[in-house]
Short mmCIF file of C-alpha atoms in Angstrom, two decimals:
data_model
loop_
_atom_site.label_atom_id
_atom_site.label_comp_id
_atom_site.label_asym_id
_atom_site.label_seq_id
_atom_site.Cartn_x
_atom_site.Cartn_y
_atom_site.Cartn_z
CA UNK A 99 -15.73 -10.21 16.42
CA UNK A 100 -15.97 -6.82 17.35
CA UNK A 101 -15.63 -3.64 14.76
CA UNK A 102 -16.40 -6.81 11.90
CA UNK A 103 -19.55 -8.58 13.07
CA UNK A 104 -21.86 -5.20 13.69
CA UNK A 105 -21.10 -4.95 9.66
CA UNK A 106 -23.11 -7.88 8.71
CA UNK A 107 -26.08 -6.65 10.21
CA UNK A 108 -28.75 -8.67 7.78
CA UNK A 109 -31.41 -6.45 8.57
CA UNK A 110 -29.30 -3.26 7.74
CA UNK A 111 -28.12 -4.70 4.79
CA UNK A 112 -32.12 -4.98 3.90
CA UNK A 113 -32.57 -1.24 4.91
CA UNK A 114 -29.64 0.11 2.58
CA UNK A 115 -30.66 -2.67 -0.35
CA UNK A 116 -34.57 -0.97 0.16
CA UNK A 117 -33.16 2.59 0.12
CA UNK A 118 -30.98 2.01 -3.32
CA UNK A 119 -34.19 0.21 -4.78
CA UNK A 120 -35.80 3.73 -3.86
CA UNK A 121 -33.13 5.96 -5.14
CA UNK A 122 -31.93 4.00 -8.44
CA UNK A 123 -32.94 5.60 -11.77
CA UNK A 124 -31.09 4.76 -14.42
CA UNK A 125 -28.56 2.20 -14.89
CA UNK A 126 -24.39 2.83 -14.07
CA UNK A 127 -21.64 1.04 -14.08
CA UNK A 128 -19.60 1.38 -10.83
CA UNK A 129 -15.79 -0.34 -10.54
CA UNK A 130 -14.77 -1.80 -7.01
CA UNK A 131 -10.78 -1.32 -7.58
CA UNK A 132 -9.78 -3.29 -5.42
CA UNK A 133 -9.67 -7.13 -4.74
CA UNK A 134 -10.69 -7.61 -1.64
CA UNK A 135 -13.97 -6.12 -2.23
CA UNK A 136 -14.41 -7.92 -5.37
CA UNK A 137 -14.18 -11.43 -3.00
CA UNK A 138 -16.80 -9.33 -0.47
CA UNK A 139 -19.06 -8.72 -3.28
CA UNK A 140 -19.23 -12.41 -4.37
CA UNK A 141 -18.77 -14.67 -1.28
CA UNK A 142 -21.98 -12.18 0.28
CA UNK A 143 -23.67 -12.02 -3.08
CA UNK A 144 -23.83 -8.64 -3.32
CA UNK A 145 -24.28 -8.47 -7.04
CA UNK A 146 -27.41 -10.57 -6.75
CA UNK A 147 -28.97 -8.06 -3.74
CA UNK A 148 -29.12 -4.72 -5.24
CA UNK A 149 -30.73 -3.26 -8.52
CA UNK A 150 -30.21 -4.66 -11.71
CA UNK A 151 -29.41 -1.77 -13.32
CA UNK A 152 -26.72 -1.25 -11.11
CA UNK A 153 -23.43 -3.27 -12.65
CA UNK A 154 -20.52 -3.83 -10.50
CA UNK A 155 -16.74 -3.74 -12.64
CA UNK A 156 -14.00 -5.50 -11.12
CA UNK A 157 -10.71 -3.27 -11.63
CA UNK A 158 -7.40 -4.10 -11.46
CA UNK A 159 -6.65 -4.05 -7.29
CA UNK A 160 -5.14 -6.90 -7.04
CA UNK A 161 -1.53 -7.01 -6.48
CA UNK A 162 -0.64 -10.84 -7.97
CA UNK A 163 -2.67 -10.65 -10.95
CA UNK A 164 -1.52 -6.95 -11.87
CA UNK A 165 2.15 -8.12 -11.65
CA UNK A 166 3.32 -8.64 -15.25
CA UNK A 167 4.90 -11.87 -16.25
CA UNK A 168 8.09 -10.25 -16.74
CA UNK A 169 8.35 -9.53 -13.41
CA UNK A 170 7.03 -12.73 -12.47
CA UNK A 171 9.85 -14.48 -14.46
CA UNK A 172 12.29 -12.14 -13.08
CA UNK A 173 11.31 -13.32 -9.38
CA UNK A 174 12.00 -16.84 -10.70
CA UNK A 175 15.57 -15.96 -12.33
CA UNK A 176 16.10 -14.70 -8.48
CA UNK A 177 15.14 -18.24 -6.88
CA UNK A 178 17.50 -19.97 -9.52
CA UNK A 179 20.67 -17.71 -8.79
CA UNK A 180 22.70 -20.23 -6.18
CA UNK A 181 22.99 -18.83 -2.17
CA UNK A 182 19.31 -17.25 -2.70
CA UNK A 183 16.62 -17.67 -0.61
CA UNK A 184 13.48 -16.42 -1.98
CA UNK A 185 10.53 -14.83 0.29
CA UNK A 186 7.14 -13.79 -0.54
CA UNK A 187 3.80 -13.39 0.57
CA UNK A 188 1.74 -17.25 -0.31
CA UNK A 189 -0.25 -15.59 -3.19
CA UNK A 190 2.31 -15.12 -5.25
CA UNK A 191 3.87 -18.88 -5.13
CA UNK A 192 1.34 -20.65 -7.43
CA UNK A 193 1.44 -18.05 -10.54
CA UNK A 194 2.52 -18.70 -13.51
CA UNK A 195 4.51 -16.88 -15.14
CA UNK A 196 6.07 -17.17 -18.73
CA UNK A 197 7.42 -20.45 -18.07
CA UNK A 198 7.54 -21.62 -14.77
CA UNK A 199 5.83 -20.27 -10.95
CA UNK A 200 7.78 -20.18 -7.81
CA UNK A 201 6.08 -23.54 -6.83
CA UNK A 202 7.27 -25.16 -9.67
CA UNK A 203 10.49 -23.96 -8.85
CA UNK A 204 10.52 -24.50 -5.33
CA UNK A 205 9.66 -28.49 -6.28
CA UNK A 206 12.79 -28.21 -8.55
CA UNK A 207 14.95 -27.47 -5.33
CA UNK A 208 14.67 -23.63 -5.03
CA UNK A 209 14.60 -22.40 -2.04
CA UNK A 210 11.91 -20.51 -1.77
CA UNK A 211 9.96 -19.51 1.26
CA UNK A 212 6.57 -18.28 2.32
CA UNK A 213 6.38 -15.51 4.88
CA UNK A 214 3.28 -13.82 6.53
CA UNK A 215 5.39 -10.50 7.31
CA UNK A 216 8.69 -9.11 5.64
CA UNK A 217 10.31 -9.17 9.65
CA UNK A 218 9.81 -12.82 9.14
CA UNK A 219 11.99 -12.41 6.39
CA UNK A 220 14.16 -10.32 8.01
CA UNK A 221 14.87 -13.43 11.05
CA UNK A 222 15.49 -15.78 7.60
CA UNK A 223 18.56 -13.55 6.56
CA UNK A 224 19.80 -13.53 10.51
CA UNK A 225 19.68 -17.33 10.72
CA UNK A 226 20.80 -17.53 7.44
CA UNK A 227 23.80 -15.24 7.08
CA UNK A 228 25.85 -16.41 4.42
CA UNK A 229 23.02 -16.68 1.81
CA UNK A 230 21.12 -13.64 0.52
CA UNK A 231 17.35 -13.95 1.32
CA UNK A 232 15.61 -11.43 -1.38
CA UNK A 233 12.08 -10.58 -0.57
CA UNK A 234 10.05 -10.03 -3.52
CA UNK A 235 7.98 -7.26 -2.71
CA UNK A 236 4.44 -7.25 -4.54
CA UNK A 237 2.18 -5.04 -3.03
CA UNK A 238 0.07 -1.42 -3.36
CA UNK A 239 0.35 1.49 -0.83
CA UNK A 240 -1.09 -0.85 2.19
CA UNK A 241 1.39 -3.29 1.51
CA UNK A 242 4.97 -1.61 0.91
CA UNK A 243 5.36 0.83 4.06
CA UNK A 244 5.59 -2.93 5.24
CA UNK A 245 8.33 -3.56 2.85
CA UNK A 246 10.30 0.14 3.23
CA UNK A 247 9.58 -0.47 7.36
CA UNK A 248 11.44 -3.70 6.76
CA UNK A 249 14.29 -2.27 4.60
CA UNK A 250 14.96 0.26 7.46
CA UNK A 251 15.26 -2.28 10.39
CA UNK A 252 17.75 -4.08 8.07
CA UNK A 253 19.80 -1.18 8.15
CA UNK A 254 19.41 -0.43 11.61
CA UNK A 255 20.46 -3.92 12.84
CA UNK A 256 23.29 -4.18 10.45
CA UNK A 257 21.41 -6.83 8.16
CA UNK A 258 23.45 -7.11 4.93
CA UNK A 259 22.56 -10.29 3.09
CA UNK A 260 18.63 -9.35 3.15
CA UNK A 261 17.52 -7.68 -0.05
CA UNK A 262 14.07 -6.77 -1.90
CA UNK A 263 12.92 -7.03 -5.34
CA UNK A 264 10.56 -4.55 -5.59
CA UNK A 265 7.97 -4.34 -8.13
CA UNK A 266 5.49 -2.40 -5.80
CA UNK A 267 3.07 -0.43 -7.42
CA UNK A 268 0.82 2.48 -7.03
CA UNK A 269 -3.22 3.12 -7.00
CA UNK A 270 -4.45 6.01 -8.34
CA UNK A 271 -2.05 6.28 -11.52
CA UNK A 272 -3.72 2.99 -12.93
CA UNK A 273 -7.34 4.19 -11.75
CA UNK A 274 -6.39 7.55 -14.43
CA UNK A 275 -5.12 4.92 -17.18
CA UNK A 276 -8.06 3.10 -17.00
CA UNK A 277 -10.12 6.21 -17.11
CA UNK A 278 -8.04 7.72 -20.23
CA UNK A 279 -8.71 4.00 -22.20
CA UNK A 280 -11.61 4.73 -24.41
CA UNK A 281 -13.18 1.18 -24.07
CA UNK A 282 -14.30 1.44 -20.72
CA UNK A 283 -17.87 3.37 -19.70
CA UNK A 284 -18.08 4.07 -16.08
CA UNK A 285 -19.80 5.79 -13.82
CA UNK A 286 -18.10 5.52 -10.30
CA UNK A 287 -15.49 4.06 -8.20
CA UNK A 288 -15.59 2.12 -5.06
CA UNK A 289 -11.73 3.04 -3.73
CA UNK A 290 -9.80 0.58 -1.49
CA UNK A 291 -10.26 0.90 1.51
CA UNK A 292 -7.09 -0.05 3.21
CA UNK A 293 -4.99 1.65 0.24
CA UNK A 294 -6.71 4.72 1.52
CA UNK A 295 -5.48 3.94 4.95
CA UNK A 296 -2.17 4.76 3.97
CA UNK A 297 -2.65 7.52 1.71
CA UNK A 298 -5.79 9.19 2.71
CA UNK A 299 -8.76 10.42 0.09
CA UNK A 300 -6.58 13.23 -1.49
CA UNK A 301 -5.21 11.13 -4.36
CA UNK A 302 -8.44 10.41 -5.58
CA UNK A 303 -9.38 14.25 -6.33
CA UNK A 304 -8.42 14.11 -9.74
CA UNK A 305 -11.50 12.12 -10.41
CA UNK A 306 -13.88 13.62 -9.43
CA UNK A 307 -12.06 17.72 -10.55
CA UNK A 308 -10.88 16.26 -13.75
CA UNK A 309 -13.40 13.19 -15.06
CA UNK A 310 -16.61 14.61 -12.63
CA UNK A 311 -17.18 10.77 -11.22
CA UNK A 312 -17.77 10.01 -7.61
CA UNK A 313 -15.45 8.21 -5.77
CA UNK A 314 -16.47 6.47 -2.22
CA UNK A 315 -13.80 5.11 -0.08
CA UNK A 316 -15.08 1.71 1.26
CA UNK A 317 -14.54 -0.79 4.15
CA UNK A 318 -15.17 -4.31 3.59
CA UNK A 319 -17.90 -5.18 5.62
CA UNK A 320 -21.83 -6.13 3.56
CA UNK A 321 -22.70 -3.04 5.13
CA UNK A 322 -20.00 -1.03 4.18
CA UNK A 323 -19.75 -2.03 0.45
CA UNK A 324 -23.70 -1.71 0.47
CA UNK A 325 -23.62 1.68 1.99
CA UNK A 326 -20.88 3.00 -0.63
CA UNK A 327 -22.99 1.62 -3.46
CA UNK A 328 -25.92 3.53 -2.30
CA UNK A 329 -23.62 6.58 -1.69
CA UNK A 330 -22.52 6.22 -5.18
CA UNK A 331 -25.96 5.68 -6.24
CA UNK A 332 -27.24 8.92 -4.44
CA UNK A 333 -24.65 10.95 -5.89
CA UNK A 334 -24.84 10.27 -9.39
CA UNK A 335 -28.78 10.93 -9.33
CA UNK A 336 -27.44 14.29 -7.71
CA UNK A 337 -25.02 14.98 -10.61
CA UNK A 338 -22.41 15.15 -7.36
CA UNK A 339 -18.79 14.12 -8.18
CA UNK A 340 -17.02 14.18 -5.18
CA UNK A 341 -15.09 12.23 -3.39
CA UNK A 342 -16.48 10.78 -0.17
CA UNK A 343 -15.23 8.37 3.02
CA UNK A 344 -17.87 5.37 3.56
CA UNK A 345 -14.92 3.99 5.91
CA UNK A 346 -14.28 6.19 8.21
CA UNK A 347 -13.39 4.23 11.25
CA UNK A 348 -10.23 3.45 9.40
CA UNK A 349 -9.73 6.21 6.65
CA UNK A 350 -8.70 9.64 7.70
CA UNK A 351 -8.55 12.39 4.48
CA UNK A 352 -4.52 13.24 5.13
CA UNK A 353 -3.65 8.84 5.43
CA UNK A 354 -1.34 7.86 8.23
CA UNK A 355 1.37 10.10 8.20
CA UNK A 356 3.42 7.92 9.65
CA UNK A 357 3.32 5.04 7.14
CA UNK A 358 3.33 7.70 4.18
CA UNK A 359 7.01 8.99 5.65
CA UNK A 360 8.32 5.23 6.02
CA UNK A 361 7.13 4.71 2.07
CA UNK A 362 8.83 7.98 1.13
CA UNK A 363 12.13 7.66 2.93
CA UNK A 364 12.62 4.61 1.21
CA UNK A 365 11.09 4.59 -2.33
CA UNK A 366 10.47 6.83 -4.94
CA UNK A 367 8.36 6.68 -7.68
CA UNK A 368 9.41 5.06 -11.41
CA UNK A 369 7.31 3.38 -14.27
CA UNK A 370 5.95 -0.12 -13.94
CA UNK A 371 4.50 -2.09 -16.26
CA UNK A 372 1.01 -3.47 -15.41
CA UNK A 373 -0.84 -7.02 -16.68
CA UNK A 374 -3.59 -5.62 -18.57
CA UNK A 375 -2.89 -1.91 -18.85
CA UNK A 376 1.24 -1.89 -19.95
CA UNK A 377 3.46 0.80 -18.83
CA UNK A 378 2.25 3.23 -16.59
CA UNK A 379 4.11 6.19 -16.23
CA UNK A 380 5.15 6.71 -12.56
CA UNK A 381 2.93 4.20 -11.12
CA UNK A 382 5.23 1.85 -9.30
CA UNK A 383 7.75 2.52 -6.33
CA UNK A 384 11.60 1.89 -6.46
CA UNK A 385 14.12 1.79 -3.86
CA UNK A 386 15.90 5.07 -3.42
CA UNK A 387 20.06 4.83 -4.37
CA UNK A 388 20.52 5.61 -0.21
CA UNK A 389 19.39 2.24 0.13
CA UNK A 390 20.56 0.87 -2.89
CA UNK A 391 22.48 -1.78 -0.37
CA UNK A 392 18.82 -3.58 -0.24
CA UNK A 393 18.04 -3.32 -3.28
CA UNK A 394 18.21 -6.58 -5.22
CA UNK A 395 18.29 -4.86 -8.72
CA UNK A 396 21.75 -4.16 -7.44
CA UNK A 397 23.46 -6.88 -6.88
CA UNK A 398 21.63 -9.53 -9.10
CA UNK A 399 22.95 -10.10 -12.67
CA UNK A 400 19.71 -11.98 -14.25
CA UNK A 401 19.06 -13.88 -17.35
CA UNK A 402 15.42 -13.19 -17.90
CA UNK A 403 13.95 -15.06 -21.08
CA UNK A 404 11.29 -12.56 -23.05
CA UNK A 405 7.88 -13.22 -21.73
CA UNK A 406 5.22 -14.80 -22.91
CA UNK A 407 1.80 -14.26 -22.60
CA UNK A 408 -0.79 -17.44 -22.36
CA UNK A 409 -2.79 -18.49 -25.40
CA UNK A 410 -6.34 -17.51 -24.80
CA UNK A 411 -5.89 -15.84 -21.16
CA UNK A 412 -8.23 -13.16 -20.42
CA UNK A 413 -6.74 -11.51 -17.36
CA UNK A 414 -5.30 -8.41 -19.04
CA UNK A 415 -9.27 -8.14 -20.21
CA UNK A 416 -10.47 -8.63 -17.22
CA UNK A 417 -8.02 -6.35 -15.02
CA UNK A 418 -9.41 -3.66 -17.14
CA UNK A 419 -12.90 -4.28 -16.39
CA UNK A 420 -14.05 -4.64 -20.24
CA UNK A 421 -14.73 -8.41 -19.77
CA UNK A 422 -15.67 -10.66 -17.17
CA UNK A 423 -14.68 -14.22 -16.13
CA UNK A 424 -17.30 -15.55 -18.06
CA UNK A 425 -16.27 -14.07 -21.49
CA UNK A 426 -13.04 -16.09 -20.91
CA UNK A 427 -12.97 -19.83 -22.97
CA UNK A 428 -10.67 -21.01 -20.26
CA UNK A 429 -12.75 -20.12 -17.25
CA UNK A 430 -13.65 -22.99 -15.06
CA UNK A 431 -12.13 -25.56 -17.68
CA UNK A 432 -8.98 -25.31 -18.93
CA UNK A 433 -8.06 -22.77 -16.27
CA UNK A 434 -9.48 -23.66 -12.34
CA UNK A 435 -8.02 -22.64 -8.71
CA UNK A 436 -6.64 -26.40 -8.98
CA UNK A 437 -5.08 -25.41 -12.86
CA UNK A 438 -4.39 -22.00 -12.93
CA UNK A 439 -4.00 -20.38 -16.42
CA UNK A 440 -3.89 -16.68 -15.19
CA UNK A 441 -3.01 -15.31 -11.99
CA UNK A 442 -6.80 -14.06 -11.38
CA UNK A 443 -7.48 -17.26 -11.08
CA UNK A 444 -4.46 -18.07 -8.52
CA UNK A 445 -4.72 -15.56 -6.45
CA UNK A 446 -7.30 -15.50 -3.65
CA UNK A 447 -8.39 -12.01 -4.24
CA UNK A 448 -8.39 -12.24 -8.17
CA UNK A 449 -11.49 -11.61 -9.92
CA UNK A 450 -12.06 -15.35 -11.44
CA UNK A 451 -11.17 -16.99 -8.64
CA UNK A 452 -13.76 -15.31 -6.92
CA UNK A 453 -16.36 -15.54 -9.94
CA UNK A 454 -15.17 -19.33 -9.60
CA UNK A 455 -15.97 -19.65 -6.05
CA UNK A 456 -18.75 -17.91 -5.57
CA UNK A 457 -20.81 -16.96 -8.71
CA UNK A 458 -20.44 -20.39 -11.04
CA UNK A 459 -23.52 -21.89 -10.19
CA UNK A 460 -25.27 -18.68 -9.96
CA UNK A 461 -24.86 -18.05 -13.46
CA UNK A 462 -25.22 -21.67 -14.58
CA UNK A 463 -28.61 -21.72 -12.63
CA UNK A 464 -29.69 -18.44 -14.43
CA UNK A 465 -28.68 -19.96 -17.50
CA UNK A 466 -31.11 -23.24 -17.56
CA UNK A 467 -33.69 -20.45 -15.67
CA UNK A 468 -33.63 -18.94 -19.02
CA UNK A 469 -34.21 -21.98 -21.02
CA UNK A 470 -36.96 -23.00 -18.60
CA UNK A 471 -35.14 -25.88 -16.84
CA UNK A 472 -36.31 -25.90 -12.96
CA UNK A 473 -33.06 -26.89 -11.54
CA UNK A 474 -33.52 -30.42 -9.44
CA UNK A 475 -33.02 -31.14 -6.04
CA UNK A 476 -31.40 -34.13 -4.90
CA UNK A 477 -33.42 -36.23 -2.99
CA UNK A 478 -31.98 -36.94 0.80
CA UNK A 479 -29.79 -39.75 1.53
CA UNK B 256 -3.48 -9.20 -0.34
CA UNK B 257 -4.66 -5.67 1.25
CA UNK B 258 -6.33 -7.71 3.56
CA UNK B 259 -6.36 -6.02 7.07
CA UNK B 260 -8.57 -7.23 10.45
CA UNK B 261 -8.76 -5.32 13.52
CA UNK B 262 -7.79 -6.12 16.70
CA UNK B 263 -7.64 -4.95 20.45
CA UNK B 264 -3.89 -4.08 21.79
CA UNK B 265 -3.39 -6.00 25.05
CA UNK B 266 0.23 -4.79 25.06
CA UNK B 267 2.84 -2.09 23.80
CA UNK B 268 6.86 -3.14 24.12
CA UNK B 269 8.48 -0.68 22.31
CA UNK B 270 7.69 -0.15 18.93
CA UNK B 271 5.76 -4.19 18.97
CA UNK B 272 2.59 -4.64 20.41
CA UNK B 273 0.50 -8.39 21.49
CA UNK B 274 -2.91 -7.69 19.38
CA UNK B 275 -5.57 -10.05 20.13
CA UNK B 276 -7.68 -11.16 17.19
CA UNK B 277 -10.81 -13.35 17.87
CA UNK B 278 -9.27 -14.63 20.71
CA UNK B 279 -5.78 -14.97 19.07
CA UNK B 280 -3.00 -12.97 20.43
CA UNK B 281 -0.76 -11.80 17.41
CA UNK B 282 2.62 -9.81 17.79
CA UNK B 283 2.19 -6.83 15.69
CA UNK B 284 4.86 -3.86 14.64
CA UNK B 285 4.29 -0.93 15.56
CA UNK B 286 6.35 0.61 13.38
CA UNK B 287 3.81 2.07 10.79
CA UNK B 288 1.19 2.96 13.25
CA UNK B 289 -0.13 6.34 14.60
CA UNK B 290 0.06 6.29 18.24
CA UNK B 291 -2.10 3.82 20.27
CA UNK B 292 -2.91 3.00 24.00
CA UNK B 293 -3.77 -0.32 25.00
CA UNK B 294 -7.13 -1.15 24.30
CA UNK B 295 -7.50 0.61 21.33
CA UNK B 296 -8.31 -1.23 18.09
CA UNK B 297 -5.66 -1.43 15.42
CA UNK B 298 -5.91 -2.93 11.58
CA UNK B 299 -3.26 -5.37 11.17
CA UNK B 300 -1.83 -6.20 7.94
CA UNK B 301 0.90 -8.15 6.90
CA UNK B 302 2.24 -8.07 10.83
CA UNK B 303 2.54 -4.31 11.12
CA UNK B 304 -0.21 -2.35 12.56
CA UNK B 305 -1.02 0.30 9.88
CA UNK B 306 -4.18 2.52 11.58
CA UNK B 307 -6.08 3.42 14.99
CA UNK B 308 -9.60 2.09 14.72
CA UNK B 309 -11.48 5.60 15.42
CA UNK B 310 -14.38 4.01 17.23
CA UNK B 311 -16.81 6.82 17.47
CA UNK B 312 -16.87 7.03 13.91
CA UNK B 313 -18.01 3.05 13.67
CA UNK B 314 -20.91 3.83 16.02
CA UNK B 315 -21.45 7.09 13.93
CA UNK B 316 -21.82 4.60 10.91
CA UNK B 317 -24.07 2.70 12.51
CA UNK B 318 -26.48 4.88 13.87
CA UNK B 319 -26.44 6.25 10.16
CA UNK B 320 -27.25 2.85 8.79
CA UNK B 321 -30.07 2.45 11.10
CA UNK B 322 -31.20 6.05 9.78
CA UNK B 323 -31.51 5.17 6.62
CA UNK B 324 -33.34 2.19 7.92
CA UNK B 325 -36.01 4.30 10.32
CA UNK B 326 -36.41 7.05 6.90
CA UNK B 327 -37.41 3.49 4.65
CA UNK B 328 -40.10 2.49 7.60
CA UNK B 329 -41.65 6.07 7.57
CA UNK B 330 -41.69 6.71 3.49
#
């Protein structure tokens, strides 16, 4: 596939591996925010490729695990309510949440829907017109133009009965909470890539003016994560802290102006509160009171029971980057993709499902390597 | 979730556009998007196209990778 394929170049991949081999002095810790990348690094075993002394965090970028079970629970109080239809994107169906996931509810006779696009939500409340369909909208910067795009062409085509639940949240306000926790010792971030589509390499100034780290926008390519690692690499040997574009056939410095005006017209910033790092002052996006008539806070009257947090779950950990799936005592038996305990394990971007799919055996095989067991192979047939 | 894949517009109607991915052909908004001709590459997230693949600047990429490359055979 063009603009993907020329991105796996193995041979490139060697070159760039070779060069941070050469430039690699001392050993950092570097945090891919979001995701995505953390998925990249494992499925290509990325980790395994470059220097040991370089460690690679996983941060909190992704959008399911981040979401706090309150707001999790409060999604479900919205699939209860009777004449609701509840949307959302398929990630967010199998988490749990204090005491129940939208699954679970959905096999309980909820009706709750998957949808690949809010305007596919958007043709549920026209077919359905005497029921309110209420998108829950989970989601960072590349996500929730989507959701204010959405919101406007409700209003232009007269669409009353659809409504979003917006618990949306922002970027770089959780990369400077993270930064101004004492526990954590880094060294560099790897931004996200298609966050920065939206809102350019601006935001991420502070880090590198205020805390003197490098930041390096990435794509999601072998090569491209590579290339930002070596990027990152080169510049702390430099004592550079600046913040730099590794994907540049999708990143432009000012964002897309157009998305950026869709997200403002409709939201404005407010506090959320975060799995793993709490309240976060002005870090989430709420639906401005001109379009309170979509907003589902509005009109919804919900009992939400307190929530409750899972005995023994590490996610919160994890988000933060101060453990890894491995520290966890449910990881890979208590809590699997099959038997989710915490949402990074649900969620197909979350940092143990990933460890889960693609590292296990890795580390098991490293593990009897160090006791001196030569793992077996299985004779044929 | 902030998944996006790029794909080649084969069509613009209005503010929605036919992007083909892989040999799928996808409608996509074009609501969010900088403005595109047909042909051009666009990511696509979530149904809405939400940038203009700059293509020079994935050749420029390239050629840098393969830089680094030719500087590794020389040292």
């Amino acid at each position: 596939m063009k603009l993907v394929s020329e991105f796996r170049d193995p041979q490139l991949a060697a070159h760039l591996i070779k060069a941070m081999y050469r430039t690699s002095r001392r050993a950092v810790s570097l945090m891919e925010v979001c995701g995505t990348h953390t998925v990249a690094i494992s499925k290509n075993g990325l980790r395994q490729m470059i220097p040991s002394p370089i460690s690679l965090l996983s941060g909190p970028g992704c959008p399911v695990c981040v979401t706090s079970n309150r707001d999790l629970d409060k999604a479900i109080a919205v699939a209860r309510q009777p004449g609701v239809i509840l949307a959302t994107f398929g990630d967010m169906m199998r988490v749990p949440g204090s005491y129940s996931s939208l699954s679970k509810e959905r096999a309980e006779g909820c009706d709750v829907r998957v949808v690949y696009s809010t305007m596919d939500a958007l043709r549920i409340a026209e077919a359905n017109p005497h029921q309110k369909v209420v998108f829950y909208g989970v989601g960072f910067e590349t996500t929730s133009p989507t959701i204010a795009a959405s919101i406007l062409e409700a209003k232009k085509r007269g669409i009353t009965n659809y409504l979003v639940l917006s618990v949306h949240k922002l970027i770089p306000p959780a990369m400077k909470a993270l930064l101004d926790s004492p526990e954590l010792n880094l060294h560099g971030f790897i931004c996200p890539g298609h966050v920065s589509v939206i809102i350019g390499s601006r935001p991420y100034q502070f880090i590198s003016e205020q805390y003197h780290l490098p930041c390096v926008i990435s794509g999601f390519e072998p090569l491209d994560i590579l290339q930002s690692i070596l990027m990152l690499v080169q510049a702390l040997e430099t004592g550079q802290a600046a913040v730099h574009i590794q994907y540049r056939r999708g990143v432009r410095e000012e964002g897309n102006p157009v998305a950026l005006r869709t997200l403002d017209q409709v939201f404005e910033v407010g506090d959320a509160e975060w799995r793993g790092l709490g309240l976060i002052p002005e870090s989430g996006l709420k639906i401005r009171r001109k379009y309170r008539s979509w907003d589902a806070e509005e009109f919804l009257d919900l009992d939400v029971p307190a929530p409750r947090k899972a005995p023994g779950c590490l996610c919160g950990d994890i988000l933060r980057g101060i453990k890894n799936p491995f520290d966890c005592p449910l990881f890979g038996g208590k809590c699997t993709p099959e038997s989710p305990v915490g949402p990074c394990m649900v969620s197909s971007e979350g940092t143990c499902a990933a460890y889960y799919r693609y590292e296990r055996y890795r580390v098991q095989d490293e593990d009897r390597g160090r006791r001196g067991e030569v793992p077996q192979l299985k004779p044929a047939g | 979730m902030c998944l996006a894949i790029p794909g080649r517009v084969i069509e613009i109607d209005g503010d929605q556009a036919e992007v083909e991915i892989g040999g799928i052909i996808r409608r996509a908004s074009l609501a969010l998007c900088p403005p595109v001709r047909v042909g051009q590459y666009v990511l696509l997230h979530a149904g809405f196209a939400i940038q203009v693949v700059d293509e020079e600047e994935a050749q420029e990429t390239l050629r840098l990778l393969q830089e680094i490359g030719d500087i590794g055979e020389i040292s």
